[in-house]
Amino acid sequence: MKFPTKQWAAKAKELIPELKRWWMDPVAIVEPVADPKAWQGVRMRNIAKPQESYKRGDILYLDFGEHAVGHISLDISIVGHEYDSPAYFRILAAELPFEFEFKPEKWNHWLSMAWMQEEYVKFDKIPKGVELPRRYAFRYLAIEVLVAPGPVVFNSVRLHAESSGGHHLPEPPKGLDALEKQIFTIGVRTLRNCMQTVLEDGPKRDRRLWLGDLRLEAMANAVTFRQPQVIERSLYLLASAAGRDGICPSDVFEEPDGTQGAQVFEYPFFFTKCLLEHITWYPRRRQIAEDLYDFAAYQFEVVRKYIDKNHLLTPSKDKWVVIDQNRTLDKTVAVHCVYLFGLESLVELSKRLHRPGLEKLETELSLMRKAAYDAWFDPSTGFFAAKPGAELSVASQVWAVLGKVVTGAEAKALMKRTLATKTLVQPAAPYLQHYVLESCALCGETSGLRKLIRSYWGAMVKVGADTFFEVFRPEDPFYSPYQQTWVNSACHAWSCTPVVYLV
Ligand code: RAM
C-alpha cells in the first residue's frame, strides 16, 4: 500500500513545537540513606552542614525539588591549587533515590545499560557555565569527584529545564480533596515532562514517541495544556514512518527523520481513536483526519487475515501484543477487543467524514462483538476468559467492556465484580490501570473509578512520587518488566491520565 509518507514527514517537520525553557536551581544538598520503610529501601536526607569543597572520592548530591527534564550546567572553582590538569567527574542523574545504588557490574539484562543517566566527564578548562552532553530527566543529581587538580567548589549547578508544554502547571480543579489535588499536579507534571518535540513515553527511557502512549497523553493534554500541535506532529510523524507494508509503526525515533522502531500488534488500532478524539476536542482541526483517514482504516484491513470464520481475531504467535507490562498475561480476549475499540472509532470517523463502506464496518463490528461474547463469556464465573477454566484477568474484563462486548447494566455489573475480585490477575502497569478507569467511566461506575484513582495513584503519591511511574505494583517495589529496576522509568506519560477524570 502506497501512502504519501514524504508529505506527512514534511507536515511533521512544520509542526515541530517550540520548547519553552526555564532555569532551576537545587533546593537542597542531600545524601541517600538506606531506610527499610522507604520506597525501594532508599531515601534522600538533607545534609545539615554541607562541606565547602569536595576532594577526590567525595560526592555532592543535589535535590532539585521536583522531577524535571533538561540540560545541566556546571560552574566550579579549584581552591588552593592551579588548574594544571583536567578535572574528572562521575555524574549520575536519578529520577528516584534507588538509582544511586546502580552498579554497572550487576547489569544482567538485554535492555541497554546506556539508558542509565551516568556520565564520566573530563574538563580540560575550568567549567564555567559548561553544559553536560545529554538531556537528563531527574530530580536528584550526584557529582563525584574522580580526580581534580585540587579541592572542588561547586559555585553553581543549574538545570535549564525544557518542555513544549511550558513551565506552568495547570491548577487542580476546585472541589478536589488534598490527595486528589496532589494526584492532579503530579499527573500534569508527568505529562509536561514528557511533552518535548514529540510526546515521549518517558524522558529518561525510551525518550521516544509510542502510539499507545500517545493516545493517553493526548487525552490528558486535551483537559490540561490543550496544545494540539504536538499531537498532530506526533501523528504525522508516526504515519510518515510507515514502511511498504503500510502498517503504522508503534514507535518512531525522531532522528534520523522519523525511522520506525518496534511493532506492537494492537497499537495501530488506536490510530483511528486518536484522530476521532482529536477532531472532537479541536473541531476546527479536521484536516489531519481527512489526510490520515485511509491510512487509519488500512490498519484494520491489514490484520483481517487473522480473523477466523468464527469472527475471532488471533494474531500469529510471533506478534508482540502488549495490553499490559506483563509478559505471561493471557491476552486472547483483550487483543480482539482492542480491535473492536479501534473499529468502533473507525465507524464513527467514517460517518463524520462521509466516507464510503460504513455498512460493512458496522456489520463486522457487531459480528465480532457477538462472537467474543459467545466464545469467551463464562456464565458460571461471570467473567470473560479465553476458555472455561483459563486464567481470569482484569485485562480481559476491561477490554470486553471497552470493546462493547457487554454494555449498559451488564457492563457496569461486570466492572463492579472486576474491581471487587482481587483473585483476578491484576494490572502491572498504570497503562492498563488507565483502561480500568476508562471502562469504569464508560459504564458509569464512577465510585469505583474515583476509588481506584485514590488507591492506586494515591499509593504512588504516598511512596514519594512527584511524577507517575511506568510500572507500579505497591506490593513489589522492585518489579520491573526488564528484570532491572534501575532502568524503569519514573516519569512515564501513560500514567498521567487520572487528570482526565479529575477535571
Ligand atoms: C516500553 C515503554 C513504552 C511502551 C512500550 C510498549 O518500551 O514503556 O512506553 O509503549 O514498552
Short mmCIF file of C-alpha atoms and ligand atoms in Angstrom, two decimals:
data_model
loop_
_atom_site.label_atom_id
_atom_site.label_comp_id
_atom_site.label_asym_id
_atom_site.label_seq_id
_atom_site.Cartn_x
_atom_site.Cartn_y
_atom_site.Cartn_z
CA MET A 1 0.00 0.00 0.00
CA LYS A 2 1.47 3.34 -1.03
CA PHE A 3 0.82 6.32 1.21
CA PRO A 4 2.17 9.90 0.81
CA THR A 5 4.67 9.41 3.63
CA LYS A 6 7.02 12.13 2.35
CA GLN A 7 4.26 14.73 2.56
CA TRP A 8 3.42 13.55 6.05
CA ALA A 9 7.06 13.79 7.07
CA ALA A 10 7.11 17.38 5.80
CA LYS A 11 3.99 18.19 7.82
CA ALA A 12 5.52 16.60 10.89
CA LYS A 13 8.54 18.85 10.44
CA GLU A 14 6.45 22.01 10.03
CA LEU A 15 4.67 21.18 13.26
CA ILE A 16 7.74 20.80 15.49
CA PRO A 17 6.72 22.73 18.60
CA GLU A 18 8.90 25.29 20.27
CA LEU A 19 10.47 24.12 23.52
CA LYS A 20 9.91 26.52 26.39
CA ARG A 21 12.81 26.77 28.81
CA TRP A 22 13.29 27.83 32.40
CA TRP A 23 16.10 27.70 34.95
CA MET A 24 16.03 25.54 38.05
CA ASP A 25 18.42 25.57 40.99
CA PRO A 26 18.83 22.80 43.54
CA VAL A 27 16.73 23.23 46.65
CA ALA A 28 18.90 21.14 48.98
CA ILE A 29 22.13 19.27 49.41
CA VAL A 30 21.22 15.74 50.33
CA GLU A 31 22.54 12.19 50.61
CA PRO A 32 20.96 8.79 50.03
CA VAL A 33 20.36 6.69 53.12
CA ALA A 34 19.13 3.14 53.48
CA ASP A 35 15.70 3.06 55.08
CA PRO A 36 13.65 -0.14 55.07
CA LYS A 37 10.47 1.93 55.35
CA ALA A 38 11.22 4.00 52.24
CA TRP A 39 10.11 3.03 48.72
CA GLN A 40 12.77 0.67 47.33
CA GLY A 41 14.63 0.97 50.64
CA VAL A 42 16.38 4.29 49.97
CA ARG A 43 15.52 7.88 50.72
CA MET A 44 17.31 11.20 50.43
CA ARG A 45 18.19 13.01 53.64
CA ASN A 46 19.03 16.70 53.87
CA ILE A 47 22.55 17.47 54.96
CA ALA A 48 22.59 19.98 57.76
CA LYS A 49 26.13 21.24 57.25
CA PRO A 50 27.29 20.81 53.66
CA GLN A 51 31.02 20.67 53.07
CA GLU A 52 32.65 23.69 51.47
CA SER A 53 34.75 21.82 48.96
CA TYR A 54 34.95 18.31 47.54
CA LYS A 55 38.10 16.29 47.14
CA ARG A 56 38.81 13.08 45.28
CA GLY A 57 36.18 10.41 46.14
CA ASP A 58 33.66 12.90 47.60
CA ILE A 59 30.16 13.02 46.17
CA LEU A 60 27.85 16.01 46.04
CA TYR A 61 24.17 15.04 45.96
CA LEU A 62 21.63 17.66 44.95
CA ASP A 63 17.86 17.70 45.13
CA PHE A 64 16.15 19.90 42.55
CA GLY A 65 12.87 19.80 44.42
CA GLU A 66 10.86 18.19 41.65
CA HIS A 67 11.35 15.99 38.62
CA ALA A 68 12.32 17.93 35.51
CA VAL A 69 13.91 17.47 32.09
CA GLY A 70 16.69 19.50 30.54
CA HIS A 71 20.36 20.36 30.36
CA ILE A 72 22.69 20.68 33.34
CA SER A 73 25.42 23.28 33.50
CA LEU A 74 28.28 23.42 35.92
CA ASP A 75 30.36 26.21 37.30
CA ILE A 76 33.26 25.18 39.54
CA SER A 77 36.46 26.52 41.07
CA ILE A 78 39.51 24.78 42.38
CA VAL A 79 40.81 26.11 45.67
CA GLY A 80 44.37 26.34 46.82
CA HIS A 81 45.81 24.92 43.62
CA GLU A 82 46.34 25.83 39.99
CA TYR A 83 44.16 24.26 37.31
CA ASP A 84 47.17 22.43 35.96
CA SER A 85 45.45 19.18 34.96
CA PRO A 86 41.93 18.16 33.92
CA ALA A 87 39.11 17.62 36.39
CA TYR A 88 37.27 14.34 36.08
CA PHE A 89 33.77 13.64 37.41
CA ARG A 90 31.26 10.84 37.52
CA ILE A 91 27.72 12.15 37.24
CA LEU A 92 24.53 10.25 37.89
CA ALA A 93 21.12 11.84 37.37
CA ALA A 94 18.35 9.93 39.12
CA GLU A 95 14.59 10.04 38.99
CA LEU A 96 14.35 8.00 42.21
CA PRO A 97 16.85 7.59 45.10
CA PHE A 98 17.22 3.86 44.40
CA GLU A 99 19.04 4.65 41.14
CA PHE A 100 22.04 5.73 43.22
CA GLU A 101 22.55 2.05 44.01
CA PHE A 102 23.27 1.43 40.32
CA LYS A 103 26.27 -0.82 39.80
CA PRO A 104 27.24 -1.49 36.18
CA GLU A 105 28.71 -4.89 37.07
CA LYS A 106 25.31 -6.01 38.31
CA TRP A 107 23.57 -5.31 34.99
CA ASN A 108 22.14 -8.59 33.78
CA HIS A 109 19.56 -7.69 31.20
CA TRP A 110 19.28 -7.13 27.45
CA LEU A 111 17.81 -3.65 27.78
CA SER A 112 20.69 -1.25 27.26
CA MET A 113 22.54 -0.11 30.34
CA ALA A 114 23.27 3.11 28.47
CA TRP A 115 19.78 4.26 29.49
CA MET A 116 21.20 4.90 32.94
CA GLN A 117 21.95 8.59 33.22
CA GLU A 118 25.52 8.03 34.21
CA GLU A 119 28.29 10.10 32.70
CA TYR A 120 32.06 10.25 33.04
CA VAL A 121 33.15 13.75 32.07
CA LYS A 122 36.54 15.36 31.93
CA PHE A 123 37.14 19.10 31.75
CA ASP A 124 40.37 20.49 30.38
CA LYS A 125 39.41 24.04 31.25
CA ILE A 126 37.68 25.12 34.44
CA PRO A 127 33.98 24.53 33.73
CA LYS A 128 32.19 27.87 33.92
CA GLY A 129 28.63 27.54 32.71
CA VAL A 130 29.59 24.37 30.83
CA GLU A 131 26.73 22.16 29.72
CA LEU A 132 26.83 18.38 30.19
CA PRO A 133 26.49 16.37 26.99
CA ARG A 134 22.99 14.92 27.20
CA ARG A 135 19.48 15.91 28.13
CA TYR A 136 18.58 14.42 31.52
CA ALA A 137 15.33 13.58 33.31
CA PHE A 138 15.76 13.60 37.05
CA ARG A 139 15.11 15.06 40.43
CA TYR A 140 18.38 14.14 42.12
CA LEU A 141 21.90 14.58 40.86
CA ALA A 142 25.16 13.08 42.10
CA ILE A 143 28.53 14.52 41.15
CA GLU A 144 31.52 12.51 42.27
CA VAL A 145 34.99 13.96 42.08
CA LEU A 146 37.13 11.26 40.48
CA VAL A 147 40.26 13.34 40.01
CA ALA A 148 40.79 17.09 40.25
CA PRO A 149 43.80 19.39 40.48
CA GLY A 150 42.67 20.41 43.99
CA PRO A 151 39.57 20.64 46.18
CA VAL A 152 36.49 21.48 44.10
CA VAL A 153 33.97 24.17 44.97
CA PHE A 154 30.66 23.94 43.17
CA ASN A 155 29.70 27.57 42.56
CA SER A 156 26.59 26.57 40.71
CA VAL A 157 24.90 23.52 39.27
CA ARG A 158 21.81 24.53 37.34
CA LEU A 159 19.21 22.91 35.20
CA HIS A 160 17.90 24.55 32.05
CA ALA A 161 14.57 22.73 32.04
CA GLU A 162 12.51 22.31 28.90
CA SER A 163 9.11 21.16 27.69
CA SER A 164 6.84 22.09 24.82
CA GLY A 165 4.05 22.25 27.40
CA GLY A 166 5.77 25.15 29.19
CA HIS A 167 6.83 25.67 32.77
CA HIS A 168 3.49 26.46 34.33
CA LEU A 169 1.38 23.53 35.53
CA PRO A 170 -2.39 23.99 35.23
CA GLU A 171 -4.07 24.39 38.62
CA PRO A 172 -6.02 21.46 40.05
CA PRO A 173 -9.78 21.94 39.65
CA LYS A 174 -11.76 23.19 42.63
CA GLY A 175 -13.67 20.60 44.58
CA LEU A 176 -10.85 18.05 44.79
CA ASP A 177 -9.58 16.99 48.18
CA ALA A 178 -5.91 17.28 49.16
CA LEU A 179 -4.87 13.85 47.85
CA GLU A 180 -6.72 14.32 44.56
CA LYS A 181 -5.09 17.73 44.11
CA GLN A 182 -1.70 16.13 44.56
CA ILE A 183 -2.58 13.41 42.06
CA PHE A 184 -3.68 16.05 39.57
CA THR A 185 -0.50 18.10 39.94
CA ILE A 186 1.75 15.06 39.71
CA GLY A 187 -0.20 13.92 36.66
CA VAL A 188 0.26 17.21 34.81
CA ARG A 189 3.92 17.37 35.78
CA THR A 190 4.37 13.89 34.36
CA LEU A 191 2.71 14.95 31.13
CA ARG A 192 4.64 18.22 30.91
CA ASN A 193 7.98 16.48 31.35
CA CYS A 194 7.11 14.06 28.54
CA MET A 195 5.95 16.88 26.23
CA GLN A 196 9.02 17.56 24.18
CA THR A 197 9.22 17.90 20.38
CA VAL A 198 7.04 14.81 20.30
CA LEU A 199 5.08 13.27 23.13
CA GLU A 200 7.68 10.97 24.62
CA ASP A 201 6.78 7.88 26.62
CA GLY A 202 9.31 8.72 29.30
CA PRO A 203 12.06 11.37 29.16
CA LYS A 204 14.61 9.05 30.77
CA ARG A 205 13.60 5.96 28.78
CA ASP A 206 12.63 5.42 25.91
CA ARG A 207 12.68 9.18 25.11
CA ARG A 208 10.53 8.23 22.17
CA LEU A 209 7.07 8.51 20.66
CA TRP A 210 4.91 5.40 21.08
CA LEU A 211 1.40 5.26 19.66
CA GLY A 212 -0.21 3.52 22.65
CA ASP A 213 1.26 6.11 25.00
CA LEU A 214 0.38 8.97 22.66
CA ARG A 215 -3.34 8.32 22.86
CA LEU A 216 -3.31 8.64 26.66
CA GLU A 217 -1.10 11.72 26.56
CA ALA A 218 -3.46 13.32 24.05
CA MET A 219 -6.39 12.67 26.39
CA ALA A 220 -4.61 14.32 29.31
CA ASN A 221 -3.36 17.19 27.14
CA ALA A 222 -6.92 17.91 25.96
CA VAL A 223 -8.00 18.75 29.52
CA THR A 224 -4.81 20.49 30.67
CA PHE A 225 -2.29 22.13 28.31
CA ARG A 226 -4.58 21.92 25.25
CA GLN A 227 -1.77 22.00 22.72
CA PRO A 228 -2.94 20.27 19.55
CA GLN A 229 0.18 20.98 17.52
CA VAL A 230 2.48 18.49 19.24
CA ILE A 231 -0.22 15.81 18.96
CA GLU A 232 -0.58 16.43 15.24
CA ARG A 233 3.18 16.40 14.77
CA SER A 234 3.31 13.07 16.57
CA LEU A 235 0.53 11.53 14.46
CA TYR A 236 2.02 12.70 11.16
CA LEU A 237 5.44 11.51 12.27
CA LEU A 238 4.16 8.03 13.04
CA ALA A 239 2.28 7.83 9.75
CA SER A 240 5.28 9.14 7.82
CA ALA A 241 7.42 6.28 9.13
CA ALA A 242 5.15 3.54 7.76
CA GLY A 243 7.03 1.11 5.58
CA ARG A 244 5.93 -0.61 2.38
CA ASP A 245 3.51 -2.84 4.29
CA GLY A 246 1.52 0.29 5.24
CA ILE A 247 1.41 -0.69 8.91
CA CYS A 248 1.57 2.19 11.33
CA PRO A 249 4.76 1.87 13.37
CA SER A 250 4.23 1.59 17.09
CA ASP A 251 7.09 3.91 17.80
CA VAL A 252 9.46 6.19 15.94
CA PHE A 253 12.84 7.75 16.57
CA GLU A 254 12.82 11.45 15.80
CA GLU A 255 16.35 11.22 14.48
CA PRO A 256 17.22 10.45 11.82
CA ASP A 257 13.98 11.70 10.31
CA GLY A 258 11.41 9.51 12.00
CA THR A 259 12.63 5.97 11.42
CA GLN A 260 10.42 3.26 12.80
CA GLY A 261 11.13 1.20 15.86
CA ALA A 262 9.34 -1.85 17.26
CA GLN A 263 5.93 -3.14 16.29
CA VAL A 264 3.23 -3.77 18.87
CA PHE A 265 0.38 -5.68 17.25
CA GLU A 266 -2.52 -3.76 18.77
CA TYR A 267 -1.13 -0.20 18.82
CA PRO A 268 -2.18 0.69 15.23
CA PHE A 269 -5.85 0.16 16.21
CA PHE A 270 -5.53 3.27 18.37
CA PHE A 271 -4.73 5.47 15.40
CA THR A 272 -8.40 5.97 14.43
CA LYS A 273 -9.29 6.67 18.03
CA CYS A 274 -6.58 9.35 18.17
CA LEU A 275 -7.94 11.02 15.03
CA LEU A 276 -11.54 10.85 16.18
CA GLU A 277 -10.79 12.24 19.61
CA HIS A 278 -8.58 14.95 18.15
CA ILE A 279 -11.30 16.37 15.91
CA THR A 280 -13.78 16.09 18.75
CA TRP A 281 -11.57 18.16 21.06
CA TYR A 282 -10.46 20.58 18.35
CA PRO A 283 -13.32 20.70 15.82
CA ARG A 284 -11.56 23.29 13.66
CA ARG A 285 -8.63 20.97 13.06
CA ARG A 286 -10.27 18.32 10.90
CA GLN A 287 -7.63 18.37 8.21
CA ILE A 288 -5.45 15.79 9.90
CA ALA A 289 -8.34 13.31 9.98
CA GLU A 290 -9.02 13.93 6.28
CA ASP A 291 -5.33 13.40 5.50
CA LEU A 292 -4.87 10.26 7.56
CA TYR A 293 -8.25 8.51 7.35
CA ASP A 294 -7.30 5.99 4.67
CA PHE A 295 -4.10 5.16 6.48
CA ALA A 296 -6.00 4.67 9.74
CA ALA A 297 -8.58 2.45 8.02
CA TYR A 298 -5.82 0.39 6.43
CA GLN A 299 -4.60 -0.66 9.89
CA PHE A 300 -7.69 -2.87 10.16
CA GLU A 301 -7.56 -4.14 6.60
CA VAL A 302 -4.06 -5.42 7.03
CA VAL A 303 -4.88 -7.61 10.05
CA ARG A 304 -8.16 -9.09 8.81
CA LYS A 305 -6.23 -12.14 7.74
CA TYR A 306 -6.02 -13.03 11.43
CA ILE A 307 -9.82 -13.12 11.83
CA ASP A 308 -11.19 -16.65 11.50
CA LYS A 309 -14.54 -17.87 10.19
CA ASN A 310 -15.98 -17.52 13.70
CA HIS A 311 -15.11 -13.80 13.62
CA LEU A 312 -12.41 -14.08 16.25
CA LEU A 313 -9.10 -12.29 15.90
CA THR A 314 -5.99 -14.27 16.82
CA PRO A 315 -2.63 -12.71 15.95
CA SER A 316 0.09 -15.12 14.91
CA LYS A 317 2.41 -16.24 17.68
CA ASP A 318 5.31 -14.12 16.51
CA LYS A 319 3.44 -10.85 17.15
CA TRP A 320 4.17 -8.69 20.17
CA VAL A 321 0.93 -7.93 21.99
CA VAL A 322 1.32 -5.57 24.94
CA ILE A 323 -2.04 -4.92 26.73
CA ASP A 324 -0.07 -4.67 30.00
CA GLN A 325 3.57 -4.83 31.07
CA ASN A 326 3.07 -8.47 31.97
CA ARG A 327 4.58 -10.97 29.59
CA THR A 328 2.73 -14.01 30.91
CA LEU A 329 -0.76 -12.49 30.77
CA ASP A 330 -3.29 -14.32 28.56
CA LYS A 331 -4.13 -11.61 26.01
CA THR A 332 -6.61 -13.56 23.85
CA VAL A 333 -9.75 -11.64 24.81
CA ALA A 334 -8.11 -8.27 25.21
CA VAL A 335 -6.43 -8.09 21.82
CA HIS A 336 -9.67 -8.92 19.98
CA CYS A 337 -11.43 -6.22 21.98
CA VAL A 338 -8.79 -3.57 21.32
CA TYR A 339 -9.52 -4.21 17.65
CA LEU A 340 -13.23 -3.61 18.38
CA PHE A 341 -12.41 -0.44 20.29
CA GLY A 342 -10.49 0.90 17.31
CA LEU A 343 -13.02 -0.34 14.79
CA GLU A 344 -15.82 1.49 16.55
CA SER A 345 -13.91 4.74 16.21
CA LEU A 346 -13.34 3.99 12.54
CA VAL A 347 -17.11 3.65 12.11
CA GLU A 348 -17.63 6.98 13.85
CA LEU A 349 -14.87 8.68 11.90
CA SER A 350 -16.20 7.43 8.61
CA LYS A 351 -19.62 8.88 9.49
CA ARG A 352 -18.11 12.25 10.39
CA LEU A 353 -16.01 12.42 7.26
CA HIS A 354 -18.71 10.92 5.00
CA ARG A 355 -16.54 8.08 3.80
CA PRO A 356 -17.93 5.03 1.98
CA GLY A 357 -18.08 1.48 3.34
CA LEU A 358 -19.84 2.26 6.60
CA GLU A 359 -22.35 -0.57 6.49
CA LYS A 360 -19.65 -3.20 6.06
CA LEU A 361 -17.73 -1.88 9.04
CA GLU A 362 -20.84 -1.85 11.21
CA THR A 363 -21.63 -5.46 10.30
CA GLU A 364 -18.08 -6.50 11.11
CA LEU A 365 -18.27 -4.75 14.46
CA SER A 366 -21.48 -6.41 15.54
CA LEU A 367 -20.44 -9.88 14.35
CA MET A 368 -17.15 -9.65 16.20
CA ARG A 369 -18.79 -8.39 19.39
CA LYS A 370 -21.26 -11.25 19.40
CA ALA A 371 -18.52 -13.75 18.59
CA ALA A 372 -16.48 -12.55 21.57
CA TYR A 373 -19.43 -12.86 23.92
CA ASP A 374 -20.33 -16.35 22.71
CA ALA A 375 -16.77 -17.61 22.78
CA TRP A 376 -15.42 -16.06 25.95
CA PHE A 377 -18.11 -15.10 28.44
CA ASP A 378 -18.47 -17.82 31.05
CA PRO A 379 -21.78 -17.52 32.96
CA SER A 380 -20.50 -19.90 35.63
CA THR A 381 -17.79 -17.44 36.73
CA GLY A 382 -19.41 -14.23 35.46
CA PHE A 383 -16.13 -13.32 33.71
CA PHE A 384 -14.54 -13.39 30.27
CA ALA A 385 -11.75 -15.90 29.76
CA ALA A 386 -10.01 -17.45 26.75
CA LYS A 387 -11.69 -20.76 27.56
CA PRO A 388 -13.51 -22.28 30.53
CA GLY A 389 -11.13 -22.68 33.42
CA ALA A 390 -8.49 -20.44 31.82
CA GLU A 391 -6.83 -17.50 33.58
CA LEU A 392 -9.18 -14.75 34.77
CA SER A 393 -7.72 -11.27 34.48
CA VAL A 394 -8.71 -7.66 34.89
CA ALA A 395 -7.41 -7.07 31.36
CA SER A 396 -9.99 -9.37 29.72
CA GLN A 397 -12.95 -7.81 31.58
CA VAL A 398 -11.88 -4.23 30.99
CA TRP A 399 -11.34 -4.74 27.29
CA ALA A 400 -14.64 -6.62 26.92
CA VAL A 401 -16.33 -3.53 28.33
CA LEU A 402 -14.35 -1.10 26.16
CA GLY A 403 -14.96 -3.24 23.07
CA LYS A 404 -18.68 -3.07 23.98
CA VAL A 405 -19.00 -6.83 24.02
CA VAL A 406 -21.15 -6.10 27.05
CA THR A 407 -22.93 -2.81 27.58
CA GLY A 408 -25.30 -0.98 29.91
CA ALA A 409 -26.18 -2.56 33.26
CA GLU A 410 -24.35 -5.77 32.34
CA ALA A 411 -21.12 -3.86 31.75
CA LYS A 412 -21.46 -1.93 34.99
CA ALA A 413 -22.09 -5.11 36.96
CA LEU A 414 -19.07 -6.73 35.31
CA MET A 415 -16.87 -3.77 36.27
CA LYS A 416 -18.10 -3.88 39.85
CA ARG A 417 -17.28 -7.60 40.02
CA THR A 418 -13.91 -6.98 38.42
CA LEU A 419 -12.94 -4.32 40.94
CA ALA A 420 -14.12 -6.46 43.83
CA THR A 421 -12.40 -9.70 42.80
CA LYS A 422 -8.79 -9.47 43.87
CA THR A 423 -8.02 -13.00 42.65
CA LEU A 424 -8.15 -11.80 39.01
CA VAL A 425 -4.72 -11.19 37.51
CA GLN A 426 -4.17 -7.54 38.44
CA PRO A 427 -2.68 -4.84 36.18
CA ALA A 428 1.09 -4.49 36.39
CA ALA A 429 1.36 -1.02 34.93
CA PRO A 430 -0.56 2.24 35.04
CA TYR A 431 -1.15 1.77 31.31
CA LEU A 432 -3.71 -0.99 31.91
CA GLN A 433 -4.93 0.77 35.05
CA HIS A 434 -5.83 3.66 32.77
CA TYR A 435 -8.09 1.36 30.80
CA VAL A 436 -9.70 0.25 34.06
CA LEU A 437 -10.53 3.92 34.66
CA GLU A 438 -11.77 4.36 31.11
CA SER A 439 -14.00 1.30 31.28
CA CYS A 440 -15.45 2.48 34.61
CA ALA A 441 -16.16 5.87 33.05
CA LEU A 442 -17.78 4.25 30.02
CA CYS A 443 -20.25 2.18 32.00
CA GLY A 444 -20.89 4.76 34.73
CA GLU A 445 -19.00 3.03 37.54
CA THR A 446 -17.89 6.39 38.88
CA SER A 447 -17.41 5.45 42.50
CA GLY A 448 -15.09 2.58 41.56
CA LEU A 449 -13.22 4.95 39.26
CA ARG A 450 -12.61 7.54 41.96
CA LYS A 451 -11.64 4.88 44.45
CA LEU A 452 -9.08 3.43 42.08
CA ILE A 453 -7.52 6.83 41.41
CA ARG A 454 -7.15 7.36 45.13
CA SER A 455 -5.91 3.88 45.96
CA TYR A 456 -3.53 3.20 43.05
CA TRP A 457 -2.23 6.63 42.06
CA GLY A 458 -2.64 7.78 45.66
CA ALA A 459 -0.31 4.95 46.69
CA MET A 460 2.32 6.30 44.30
CA VAL A 461 1.96 9.72 45.91
CA LYS A 462 2.42 8.13 49.32
CA VAL A 463 5.69 6.48 48.33
CA GLY A 464 7.03 9.88 47.29
CA ALA A 465 6.40 10.04 43.54
CA ASP A 466 6.49 13.52 42.09
CA THR A 467 5.89 12.14 38.63
CA PHE A 468 3.98 8.93 37.95
CA PHE A 469 5.85 5.71 37.20
CA GLU A 470 5.95 3.44 34.18
CA VAL A 471 5.22 0.40 36.33
CA PHE A 472 3.89 0.28 39.83
CA ARG A 473 2.97 -2.68 41.98
CA PRO A 474 2.54 -1.38 45.51
CA GLU A 475 3.35 -4.80 46.94
CA ASP A 476 6.53 -5.20 44.88
CA PRO A 477 8.71 -2.06 44.84
CA PHE A 478 11.35 -3.73 42.68
CA TYR A 479 9.01 -5.01 40.00
CA SER A 480 10.42 -4.42 36.55
CA PRO A 481 9.29 -5.78 33.20
CA TYR A 482 13.00 -5.56 32.32
CA GLN A 483 14.22 -7.54 35.36
CA GLN A 484 16.24 -4.44 36.16
CA THR A 485 14.52 -1.92 38.43
CA TRP A 486 17.10 0.81 37.80
CA VAL A 487 16.01 1.17 34.21
CA ASN A 488 12.28 1.56 34.94
CA SER A 489 11.04 4.98 34.01
CA ALA A 490 9.71 7.02 36.93
CA CYS A 491 8.11 9.67 34.76
CA HIS A 492 6.00 7.86 32.21
CA ALA A 493 3.24 9.70 30.44
CA TRP A 494 0.89 6.75 30.15
CA SER A 495 0.35 7.03 33.88
CA CYS A 496 -0.83 10.64 33.88
CA THR A 497 -4.47 10.04 32.95
CA PRO A 498 -6.19 10.45 36.34
CA VAL A 499 -6.18 14.14 35.36
CA VAL A 500 -8.77 13.26 32.69
CA TYR A 501 -11.20 12.05 35.33
CA LEU A 502 -10.44 14.67 37.98
CA VAL A 503 -11.48 17.69 35.91
C1 RAM B 1 8.06 0.18 26.62
C2 RAM B 1 7.69 1.56 27.02
C3 RAM B 1 6.65 2.22 26.14
C4 RAM B 1 5.60 1.25 25.69
C5 RAM B 1 6.22 0.04 25.08
C6 RAM B 1 5.21 -0.96 24.60
O1 RAM B 1 9.17 0.28 25.80
O2 RAM B 1 7.29 1.53 28.33
O3 RAM B 1 6.06 3.26 26.84
O4 RAM B 1 4.67 1.80 24.82
O5 RAM B 1 7.04 -0.58 26.04
#
